XYZ file of C-alpha atoms in Angstrom:
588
model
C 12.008 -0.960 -27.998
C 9.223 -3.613 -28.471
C 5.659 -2.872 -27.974
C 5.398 -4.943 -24.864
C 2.244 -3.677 -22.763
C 1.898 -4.186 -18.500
C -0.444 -3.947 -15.599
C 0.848 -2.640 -12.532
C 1.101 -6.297 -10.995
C 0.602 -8.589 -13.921
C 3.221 -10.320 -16.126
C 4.052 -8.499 -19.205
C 2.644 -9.711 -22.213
C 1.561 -9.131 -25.685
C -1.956 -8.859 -27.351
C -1.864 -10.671 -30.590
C -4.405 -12.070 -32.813
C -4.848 -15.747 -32.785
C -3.354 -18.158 -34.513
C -6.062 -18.940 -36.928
C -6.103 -15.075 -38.303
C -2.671 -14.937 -39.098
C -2.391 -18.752 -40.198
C -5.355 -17.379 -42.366
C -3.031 -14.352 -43.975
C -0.475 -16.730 -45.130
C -1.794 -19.777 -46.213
C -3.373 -20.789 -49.642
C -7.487 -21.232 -49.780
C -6.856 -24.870 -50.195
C -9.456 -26.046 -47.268
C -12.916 -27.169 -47.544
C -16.034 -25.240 -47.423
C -17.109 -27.345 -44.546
C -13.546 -26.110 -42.640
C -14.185 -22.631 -43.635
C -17.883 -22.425 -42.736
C -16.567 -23.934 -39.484
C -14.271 -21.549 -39.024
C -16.719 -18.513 -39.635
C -19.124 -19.800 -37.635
C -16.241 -19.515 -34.237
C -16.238 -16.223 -32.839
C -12.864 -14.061 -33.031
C -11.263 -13.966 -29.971
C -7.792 -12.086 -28.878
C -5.154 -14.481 -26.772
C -2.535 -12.812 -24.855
C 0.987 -14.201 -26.006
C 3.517 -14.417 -22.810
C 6.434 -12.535 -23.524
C 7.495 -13.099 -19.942
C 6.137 -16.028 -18.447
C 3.684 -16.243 -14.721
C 6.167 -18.230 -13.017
C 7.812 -15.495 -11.956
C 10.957 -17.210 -12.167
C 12.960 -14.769 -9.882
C 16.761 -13.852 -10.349
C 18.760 -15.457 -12.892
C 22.356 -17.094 -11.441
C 23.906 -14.616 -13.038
C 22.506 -11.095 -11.677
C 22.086 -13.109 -8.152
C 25.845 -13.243 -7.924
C 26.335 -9.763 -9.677
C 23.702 -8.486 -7.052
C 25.699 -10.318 -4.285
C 29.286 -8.953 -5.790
C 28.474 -5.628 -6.401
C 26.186 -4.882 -3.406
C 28.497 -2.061 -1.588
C 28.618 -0.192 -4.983
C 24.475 -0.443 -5.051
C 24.592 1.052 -1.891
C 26.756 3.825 -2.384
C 24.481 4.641 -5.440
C 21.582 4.478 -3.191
C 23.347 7.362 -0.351
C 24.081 9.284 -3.693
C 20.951 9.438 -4.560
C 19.299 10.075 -1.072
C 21.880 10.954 1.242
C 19.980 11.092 4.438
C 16.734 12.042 3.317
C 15.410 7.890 3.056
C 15.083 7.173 6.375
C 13.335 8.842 9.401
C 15.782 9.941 12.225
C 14.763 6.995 14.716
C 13.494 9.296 17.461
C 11.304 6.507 18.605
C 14.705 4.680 20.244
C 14.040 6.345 23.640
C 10.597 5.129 24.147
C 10.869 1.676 22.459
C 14.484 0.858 24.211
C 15.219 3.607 26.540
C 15.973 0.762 29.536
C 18.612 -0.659 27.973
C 20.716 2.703 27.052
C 19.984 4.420 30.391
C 22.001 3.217 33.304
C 25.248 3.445 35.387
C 28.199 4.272 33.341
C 29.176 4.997 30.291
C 27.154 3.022 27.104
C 29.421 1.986 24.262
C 27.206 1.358 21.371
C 27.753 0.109 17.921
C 25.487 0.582 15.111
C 25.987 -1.306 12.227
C 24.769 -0.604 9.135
C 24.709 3.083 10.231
C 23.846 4.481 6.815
C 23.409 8.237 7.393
C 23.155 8.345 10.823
C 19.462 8.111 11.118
C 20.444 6.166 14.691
C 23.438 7.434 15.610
C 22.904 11.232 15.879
C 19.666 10.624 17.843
C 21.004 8.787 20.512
C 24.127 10.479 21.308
C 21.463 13.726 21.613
C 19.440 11.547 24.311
C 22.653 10.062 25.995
C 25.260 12.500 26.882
C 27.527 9.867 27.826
C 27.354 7.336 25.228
C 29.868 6.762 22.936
C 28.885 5.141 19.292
C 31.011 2.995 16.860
C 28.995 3.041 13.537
C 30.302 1.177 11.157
C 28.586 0.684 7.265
C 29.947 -0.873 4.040
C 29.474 2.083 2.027
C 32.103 4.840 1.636
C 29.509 7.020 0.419
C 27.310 6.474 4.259
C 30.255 7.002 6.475
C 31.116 10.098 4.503
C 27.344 11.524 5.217
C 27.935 10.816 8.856
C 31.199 11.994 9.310
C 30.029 15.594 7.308
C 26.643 15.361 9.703
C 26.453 19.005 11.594
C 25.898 16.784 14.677
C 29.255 14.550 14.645
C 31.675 14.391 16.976
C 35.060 12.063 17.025
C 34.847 12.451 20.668
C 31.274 11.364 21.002
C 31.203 8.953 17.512
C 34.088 6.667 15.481
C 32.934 5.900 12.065
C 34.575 3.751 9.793
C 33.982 1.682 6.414
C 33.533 -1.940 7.189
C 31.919 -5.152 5.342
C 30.771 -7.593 8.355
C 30.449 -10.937 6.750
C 34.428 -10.217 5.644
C 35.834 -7.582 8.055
C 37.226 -8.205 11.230
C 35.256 -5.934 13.382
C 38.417 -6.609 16.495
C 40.837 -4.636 14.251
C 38.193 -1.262 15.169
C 36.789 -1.956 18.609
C 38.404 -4.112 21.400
C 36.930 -7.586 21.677
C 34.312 -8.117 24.664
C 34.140 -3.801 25.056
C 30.975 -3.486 23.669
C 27.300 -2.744 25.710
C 24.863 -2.501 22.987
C 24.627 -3.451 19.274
C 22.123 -1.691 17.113
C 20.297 -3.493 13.649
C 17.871 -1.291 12.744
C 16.673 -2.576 9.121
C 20.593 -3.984 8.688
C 20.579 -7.252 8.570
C 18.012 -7.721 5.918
C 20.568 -5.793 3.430
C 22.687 -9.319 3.834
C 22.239 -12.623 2.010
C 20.589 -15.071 4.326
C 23.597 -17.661 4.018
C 26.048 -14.660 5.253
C 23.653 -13.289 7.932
C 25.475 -15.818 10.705
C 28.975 -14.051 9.785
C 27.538 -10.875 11.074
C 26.581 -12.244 14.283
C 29.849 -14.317 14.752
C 31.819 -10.936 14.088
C 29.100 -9.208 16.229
C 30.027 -12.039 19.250
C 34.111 -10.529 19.279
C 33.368 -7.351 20.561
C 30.322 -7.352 22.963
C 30.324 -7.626 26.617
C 28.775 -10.717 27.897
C 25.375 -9.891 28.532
C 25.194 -7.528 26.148
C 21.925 -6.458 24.109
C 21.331 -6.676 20.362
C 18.533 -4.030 19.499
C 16.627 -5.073 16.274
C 14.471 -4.020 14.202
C 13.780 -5.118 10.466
C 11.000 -6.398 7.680
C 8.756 -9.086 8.862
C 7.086 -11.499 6.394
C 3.819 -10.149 5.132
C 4.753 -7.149 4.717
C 3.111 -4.985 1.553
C 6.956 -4.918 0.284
C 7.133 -8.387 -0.270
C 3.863 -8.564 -1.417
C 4.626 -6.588 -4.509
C 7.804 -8.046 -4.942
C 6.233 -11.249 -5.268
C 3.981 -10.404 -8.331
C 7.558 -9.779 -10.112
C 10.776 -11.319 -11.248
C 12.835 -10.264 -8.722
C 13.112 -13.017 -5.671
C 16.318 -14.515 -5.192
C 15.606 -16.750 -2.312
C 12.924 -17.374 -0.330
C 11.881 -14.119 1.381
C 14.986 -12.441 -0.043
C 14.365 -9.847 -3.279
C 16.062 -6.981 -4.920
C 14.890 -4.113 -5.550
C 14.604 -1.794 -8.739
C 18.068 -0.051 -7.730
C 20.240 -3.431 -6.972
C 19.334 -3.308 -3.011
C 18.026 -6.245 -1.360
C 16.004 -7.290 1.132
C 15.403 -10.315 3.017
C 11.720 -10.550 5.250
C 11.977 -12.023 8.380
C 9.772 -14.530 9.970
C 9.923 -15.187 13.889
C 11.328 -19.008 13.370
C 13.984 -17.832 11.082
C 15.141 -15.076 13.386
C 14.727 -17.032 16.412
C 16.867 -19.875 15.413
C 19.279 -17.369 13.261
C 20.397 -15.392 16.887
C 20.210 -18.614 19.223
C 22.481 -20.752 17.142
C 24.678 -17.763 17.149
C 24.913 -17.358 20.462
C 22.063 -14.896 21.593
C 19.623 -15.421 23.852
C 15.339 -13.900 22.835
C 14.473 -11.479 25.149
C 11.742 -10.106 23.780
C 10.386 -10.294 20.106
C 7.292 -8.953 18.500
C 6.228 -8.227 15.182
C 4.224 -4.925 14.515
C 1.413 -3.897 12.040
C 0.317 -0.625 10.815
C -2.191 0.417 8.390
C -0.310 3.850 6.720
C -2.424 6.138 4.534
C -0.689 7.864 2.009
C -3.434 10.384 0.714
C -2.014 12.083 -2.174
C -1.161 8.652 -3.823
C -4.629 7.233 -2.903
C -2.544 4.358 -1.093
C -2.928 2.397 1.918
C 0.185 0.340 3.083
C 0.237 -2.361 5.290
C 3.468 -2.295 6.625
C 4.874 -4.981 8.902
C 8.357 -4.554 11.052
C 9.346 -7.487 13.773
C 11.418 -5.878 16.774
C 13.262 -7.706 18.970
C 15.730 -7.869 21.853
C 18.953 -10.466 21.981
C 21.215 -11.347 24.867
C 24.429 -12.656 24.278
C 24.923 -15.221 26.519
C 28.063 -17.618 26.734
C 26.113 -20.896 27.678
C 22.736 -20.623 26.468
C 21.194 -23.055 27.041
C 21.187 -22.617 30.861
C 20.545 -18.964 31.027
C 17.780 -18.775 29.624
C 15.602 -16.728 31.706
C 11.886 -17.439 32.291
C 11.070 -14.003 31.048
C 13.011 -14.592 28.064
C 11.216 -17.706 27.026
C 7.826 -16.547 27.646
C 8.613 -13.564 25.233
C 9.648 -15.954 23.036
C 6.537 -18.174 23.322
C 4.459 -15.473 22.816
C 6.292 -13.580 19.784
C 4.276 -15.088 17.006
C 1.380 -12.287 18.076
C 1.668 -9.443 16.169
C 0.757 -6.010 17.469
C -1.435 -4.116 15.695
C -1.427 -0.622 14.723
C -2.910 1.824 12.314
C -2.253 5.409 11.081
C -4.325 7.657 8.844
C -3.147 10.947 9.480
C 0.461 11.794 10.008
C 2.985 9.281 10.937
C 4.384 9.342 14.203
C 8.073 8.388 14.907
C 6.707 4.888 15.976
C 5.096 3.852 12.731
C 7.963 3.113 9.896
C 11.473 4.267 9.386
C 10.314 5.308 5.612
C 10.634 8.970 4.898
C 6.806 10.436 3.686
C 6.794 9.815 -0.286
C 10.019 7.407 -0.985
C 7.961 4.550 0.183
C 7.416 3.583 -3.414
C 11.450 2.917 -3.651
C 10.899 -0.050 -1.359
C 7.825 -1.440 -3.190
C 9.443 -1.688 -6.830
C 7.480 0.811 -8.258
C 8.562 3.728 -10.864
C 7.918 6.630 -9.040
C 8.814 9.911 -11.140
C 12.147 9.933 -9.999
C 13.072 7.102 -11.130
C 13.655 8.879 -14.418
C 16.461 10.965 -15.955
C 17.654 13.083 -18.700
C 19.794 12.470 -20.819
C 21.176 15.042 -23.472
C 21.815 13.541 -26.985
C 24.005 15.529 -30.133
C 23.497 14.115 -33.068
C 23.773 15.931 -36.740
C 22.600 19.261 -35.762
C 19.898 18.426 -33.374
C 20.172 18.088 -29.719
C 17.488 16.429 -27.470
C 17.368 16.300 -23.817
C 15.235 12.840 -23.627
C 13.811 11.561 -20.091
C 14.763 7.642 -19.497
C 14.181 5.127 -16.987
C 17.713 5.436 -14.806
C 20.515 3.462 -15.337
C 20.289 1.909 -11.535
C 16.783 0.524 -12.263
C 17.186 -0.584 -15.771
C 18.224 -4.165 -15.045
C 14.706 -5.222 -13.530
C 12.501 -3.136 -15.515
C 10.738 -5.328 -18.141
C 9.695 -2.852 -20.300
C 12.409 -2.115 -22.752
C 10.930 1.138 -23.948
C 11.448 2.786 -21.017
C 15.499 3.189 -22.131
C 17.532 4.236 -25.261
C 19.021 2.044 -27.651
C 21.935 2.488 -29.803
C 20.139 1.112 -32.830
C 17.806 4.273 -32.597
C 20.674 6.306 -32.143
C 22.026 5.372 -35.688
C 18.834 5.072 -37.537
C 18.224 8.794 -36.376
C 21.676 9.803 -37.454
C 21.084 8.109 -40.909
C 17.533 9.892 -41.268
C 19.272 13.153 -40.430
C 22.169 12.363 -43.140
C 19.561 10.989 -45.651
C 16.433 12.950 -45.122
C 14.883 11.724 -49.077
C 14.503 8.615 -47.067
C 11.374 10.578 -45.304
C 10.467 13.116 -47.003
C 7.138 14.093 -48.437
C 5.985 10.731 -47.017
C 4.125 8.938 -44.406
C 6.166 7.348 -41.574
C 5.361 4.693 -38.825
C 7.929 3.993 -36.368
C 6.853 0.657 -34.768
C 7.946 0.199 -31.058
C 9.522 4.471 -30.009
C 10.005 3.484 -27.240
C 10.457 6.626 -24.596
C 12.792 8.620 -26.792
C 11.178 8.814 -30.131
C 14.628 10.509 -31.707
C 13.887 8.919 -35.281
C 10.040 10.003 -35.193
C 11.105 13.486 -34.503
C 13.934 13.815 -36.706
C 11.510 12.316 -39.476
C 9.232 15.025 -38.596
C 11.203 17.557 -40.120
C 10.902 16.618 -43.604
C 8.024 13.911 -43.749
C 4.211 15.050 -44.363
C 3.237 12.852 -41.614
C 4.998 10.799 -38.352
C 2.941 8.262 -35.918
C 5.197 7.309 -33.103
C 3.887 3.775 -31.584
C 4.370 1.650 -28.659
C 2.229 -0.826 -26.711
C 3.907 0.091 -23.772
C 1.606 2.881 -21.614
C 4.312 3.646 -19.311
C 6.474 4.579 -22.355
C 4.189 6.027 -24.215
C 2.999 8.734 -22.240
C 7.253 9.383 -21.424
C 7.118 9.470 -25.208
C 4.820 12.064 -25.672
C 6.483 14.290 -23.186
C 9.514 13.917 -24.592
C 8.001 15.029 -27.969
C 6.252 17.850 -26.472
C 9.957 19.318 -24.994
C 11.967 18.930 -28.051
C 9.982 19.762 -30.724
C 7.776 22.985 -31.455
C 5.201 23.772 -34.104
C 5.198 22.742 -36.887
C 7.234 20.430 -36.359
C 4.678 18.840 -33.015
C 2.100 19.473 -35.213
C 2.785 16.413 -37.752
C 3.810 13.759 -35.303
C 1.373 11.904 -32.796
C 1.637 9.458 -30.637
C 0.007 6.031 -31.032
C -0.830 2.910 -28.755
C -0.543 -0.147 -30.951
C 0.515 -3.480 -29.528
C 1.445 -5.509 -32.439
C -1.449 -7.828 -33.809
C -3.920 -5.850 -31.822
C -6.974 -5.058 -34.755
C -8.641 -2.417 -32.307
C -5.581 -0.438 -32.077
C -4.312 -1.173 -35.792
C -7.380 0.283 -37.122
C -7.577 3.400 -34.551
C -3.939 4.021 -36.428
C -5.921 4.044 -40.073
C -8.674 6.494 -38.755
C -5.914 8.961 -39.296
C -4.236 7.404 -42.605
C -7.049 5.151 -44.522
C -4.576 4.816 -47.151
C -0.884 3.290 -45.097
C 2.521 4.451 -44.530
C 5.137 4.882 -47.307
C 7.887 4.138 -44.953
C 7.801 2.102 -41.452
C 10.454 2.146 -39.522
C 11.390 -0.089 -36.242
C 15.294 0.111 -34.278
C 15.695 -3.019 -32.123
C 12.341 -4.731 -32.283
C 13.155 -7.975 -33.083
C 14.812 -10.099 -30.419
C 11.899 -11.905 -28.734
C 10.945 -15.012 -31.071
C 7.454 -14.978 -30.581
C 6.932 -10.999 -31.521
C 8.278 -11.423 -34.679
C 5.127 -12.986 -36.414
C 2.522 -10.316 -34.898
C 5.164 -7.213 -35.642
C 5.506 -8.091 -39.268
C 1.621 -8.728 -39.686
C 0.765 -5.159 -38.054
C 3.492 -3.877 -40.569
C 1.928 -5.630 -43.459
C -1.686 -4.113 -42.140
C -0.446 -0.536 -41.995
C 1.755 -0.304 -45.066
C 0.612 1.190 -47.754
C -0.894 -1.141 -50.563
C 0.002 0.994 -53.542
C 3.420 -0.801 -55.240
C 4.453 3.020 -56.452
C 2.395 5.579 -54.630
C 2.973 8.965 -54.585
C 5.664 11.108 -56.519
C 7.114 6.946 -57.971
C 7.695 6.063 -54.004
C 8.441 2.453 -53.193
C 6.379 1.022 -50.047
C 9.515 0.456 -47.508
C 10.266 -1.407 -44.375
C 13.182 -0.643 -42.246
C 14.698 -2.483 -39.660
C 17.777 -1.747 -37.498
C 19.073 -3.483 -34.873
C 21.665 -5.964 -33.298
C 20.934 -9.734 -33.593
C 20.294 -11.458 -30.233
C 17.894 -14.373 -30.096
C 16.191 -13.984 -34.005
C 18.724 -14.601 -36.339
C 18.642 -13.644 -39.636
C 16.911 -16.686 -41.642
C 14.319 -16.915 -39.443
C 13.217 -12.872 -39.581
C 13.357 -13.157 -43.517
C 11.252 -16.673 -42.692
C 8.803 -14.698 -40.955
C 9.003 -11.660 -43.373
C 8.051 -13.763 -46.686
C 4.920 -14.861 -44.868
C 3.467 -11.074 -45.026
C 4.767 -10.693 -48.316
C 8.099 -8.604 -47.429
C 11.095 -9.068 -49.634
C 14.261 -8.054 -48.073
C 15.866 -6.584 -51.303
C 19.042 -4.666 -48.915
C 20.904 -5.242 -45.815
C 23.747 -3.773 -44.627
C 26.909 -3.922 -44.107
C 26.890 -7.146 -46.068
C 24.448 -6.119 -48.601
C 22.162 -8.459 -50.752
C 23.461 -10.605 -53.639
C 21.918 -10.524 -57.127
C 19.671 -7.841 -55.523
C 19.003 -4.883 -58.364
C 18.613 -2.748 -54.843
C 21.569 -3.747 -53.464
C 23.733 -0.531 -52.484
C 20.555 1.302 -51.601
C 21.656 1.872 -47.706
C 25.704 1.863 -48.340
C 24.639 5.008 -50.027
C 23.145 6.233 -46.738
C 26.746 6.287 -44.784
C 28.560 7.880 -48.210
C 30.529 11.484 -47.527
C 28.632 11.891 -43.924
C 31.235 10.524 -41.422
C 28.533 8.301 -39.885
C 30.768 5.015 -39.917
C 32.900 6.723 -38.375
C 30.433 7.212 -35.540
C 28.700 4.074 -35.081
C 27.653 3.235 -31.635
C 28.210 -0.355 -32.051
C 30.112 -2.283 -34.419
C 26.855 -5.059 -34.066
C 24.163 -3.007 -35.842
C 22.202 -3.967 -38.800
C 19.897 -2.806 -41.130
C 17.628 -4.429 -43.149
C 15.672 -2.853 -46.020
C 12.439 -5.166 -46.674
C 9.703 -3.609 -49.630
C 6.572 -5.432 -50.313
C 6.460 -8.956 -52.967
């Protein structure tokens, strides 16, 4: 939970003093009075320290081929969470490719990547006759279709099927097929598997036969905000906050993608429209290509003249622009999910999650498990450290009470603050993260009541930032007898500007009130800080680590100080990792 603090499109970063103030807490008066005057006379100035760097580095290897591995299971997540409510029912079909449905005979049609059935269902109601194979590599969509009020095995076949592996011959017969529906399918599909779907696409349709497509185009606001982010796998190709993907096409790519495959352009565009989204205060400039492919078995010689000049003339896009209602014609979005596509947070991104711990139970709103993974703001989610640091305050409330407390980086959940609350005289819950702050304040508001609320507030405070440091004292001139911070300290370069906020908010007195003993408490699991170079960092502020557990501290008077913490409560044998630590630091 580390105060990390983001714009809405900029990297996330840190405020910290510069070097020369902290350089200045540390080191010995041994320079000149010519240095020193020099230094006085340069203005103070605040740099921003890069917790995660502007190059926007994308997708690690890793989560590119967990992304790729585990797509059907972030799909089925996705229908779980929307079933058909996502995307429009494409009414528009009729008027955009009414031609090529209409005709003598009966249509066989396969739709793949049916998802819900936003296709499907409104086509067989336009086309008595038609018959539809819809096909999807989510068990979750073929179950929504197949459960649709509307379906029909006699007018529909729907079955589970992944096209860059699945033989589609073994469902439909090969060469059977009249028309093949994409619609916003084939961007779902790494770019170096997108020929396999057109090679298995070849087996079963009619020579002749029409692809119907429609998908993202470059430019479009999507992949505009995916861009300011750490989330591009490949060039035009992203993933989305809930493990989705999607790939932007251009007109060469798709061009040469279909030809080389065997299809023939008949007619390509790609479309623009200006969408209003008034209660968000939004405007969206969404952009879709649409296109029409002709599977031909020599290509090169049937190439009609028709087909070419489409072709030639493709790169124009057409322009359109809502600001009132959409019509069918504008975007396959359903009205407010839009947000899903763009990366943001929307409210329901979040979830509740109910946590029993000695005595108290809190129902705490989180960031949701499917959109953890390309979040950057770790506050946003629980950690286990703060689940056993609350369980040891509960156990061990002398370690809080009567006294001042400063939890450094809450995070959303705030469960030590509040458990604190109960016995302390004072709590200030702090993050530098807005979003989490203001889920941390709700989530104070719902668990606790008065007076309990009444001695805990909520605090911005990015670490090393003086404005927000002293807005913190305004309310406690004298410092905190007890600060407390649960998995703060794995990024190397927050580890100087968290302990010098800790050593400006502590309180100065060596044995304050009622013989207390100025304390700072750490708990967490070590991941890129090891321990030598926190207690490095520590000594430079003047903390002492005088107890640590499980190991404890040698020749340390203190030592045994937290073992006592986990004696005759049962918490070992509740420990939600085996990894945790806890250091006790108190002031040289």
């Amino acid at each position: 939970m580390l105060d990390l603090s983001f714009g809405a499109n900029t990297p996330l970063c840190m405020s910290i003093t510069t070097q020369r103030t902290l350089r200045a807490m540390t080191s010995s008066s041994s320079s000149s009075p010519t240095q020193d005057s020099m230094e006085q006379q340069k203005p103070q100035q605040t740099q921003r320290l890069q917790i995660y760097p502007n190059s926007n580095n994308g997708v690690t290897p890793f989560w590119r081929e967990k992304y790729e591995r585990e797509a059907k299971r972030y799909w089925d997540v996705f229908y779980k969470r929307h079933k058909d409510k996502f995307f429009k029912d494409r009414h528009y079909l009729d008027k955009e490719w009414g031609d090529y449905f209409s005709g003598e005979g009966r249509k066989v049609i396969v739709e793949v990547g049916c998802g819900a059935g936003n296709t499907i269902f409104p086509v067989i109601a336009s086309y008595p006759d038609a018959f539809v194979y819809a096909c999807d590599f989510s068990p979750r969509a073929i179950e929504l279709v197949k459960t649709h009020e509307d379906f029909k095995e006699s007018r529909v076949r729907a079955f589970v099927s992944d096209l860059t592996v699945d033989d589609l011959c073994k469902e439909i017969l090969p060469s059977s097929v009249d028309i093949v529906t994409m619609i916003f399918m084939l961007s779902a599909v790494s770019p170096e598997k997108m020929h396999l779907v057109l090679q298995n696409v070849r087996k079963i349709i009619k020579p002749n036969g029409y692809v119907l497509f429609r998908d993202y185009a470059t430019g479009d606001l999507a992949q505009e905000r995916f861009s300011g982010k750490d989330q591009k796998i490949s060039d035009n190709f992203y993933v989305r906050g809930d493990g989705t993907r999607a790939y932007y096409f251009s007109n060469e790519f798709l061009t040469n993608l279909f030809r080389e495959n065997g299809f023939a352009v008949d007619k390509l565009h790609v479309y623009c429209k200006q969408v209003e989204n008034r209660s968000r205060e939004l405007i969206m400039n969404r952009r879709w290509v649409q296109a029409v492919f002709r599977f031909t078995e020599d290509l090169n010689s049937s190439s009609s003249n028709e087909a070419e000049g489409n072709r030639s003339g493709s790169s124009e896009a057409k322009q359109n622009s809502s600001n009132g209602s959409l019509n069918d014609t504008a975007i396959d979005l359903s009205e407010g999910v839009a947000f899903d596509m763009f990366g943001a947070l929307p409210s329901s991104d979040h979830e509740i999650i109910e946590i029993k711990l000695r005595g108290w139970d809190f129902k705490i709103r989180v960031l949701s498990k499917e959109y953890q993974h390309t979040c950057k703001s770790t506050g946003l989610m629980l950690w286990e450290s703060a689940r056993l640091m609350a369980s040891v305050l509960a156990e061990n409330p002398d370690i809080v009470a009567g006294k001042r407390v400063l939890e450094l980086g809450s995070g959303c959940g705030g469960i030590c603050s509040m458990i604190a609350a109960k016995h302390a005289d004072l709590v200030v819950a702090t993050d530098g993260d807005a979003l989490a702050l203001d889920l941390l304040a709700k989530n104070v508001s719902s668990n606790l009541e008065p007076p309990l609320l009444t001695k805990l507030i909520t605090k911005r405070l990015e670490w090393g930032n003086n404005d927000h440091i002293e807005a913190i004292k305004e309310g406690n001139k004298i410092g905190f007898d007890v600060i407390i911070g649960t998995d703060v300290t794995y990024i190397p370069e927050a580890i100087l500007p968290l302990f010098a906020s800790a050593r400006k908010l502590i309180t100065s007195d060596a044995s304050n009130r009622h013989g207390n003993v100025p304390a700072l408490i750490l708990c967490h699991i070590f991941r890129r800080v090891d321990e030598p170079s926190l207690l490095s960092a520590a000594s430079q502020f003047g903390f002492r680590l005088v107890d640590k557990w499980p190991a404890g501290v040698p020749n340390e008077s203190s030592q045994g100080i937290i073992s006592k913490w986990f004696s005759d409560n049962g918490l070992l044998n509740d420990l939600p990792s085996t990894a945790l630590n806890i250091l006790l630091f108190r002031l040289e």
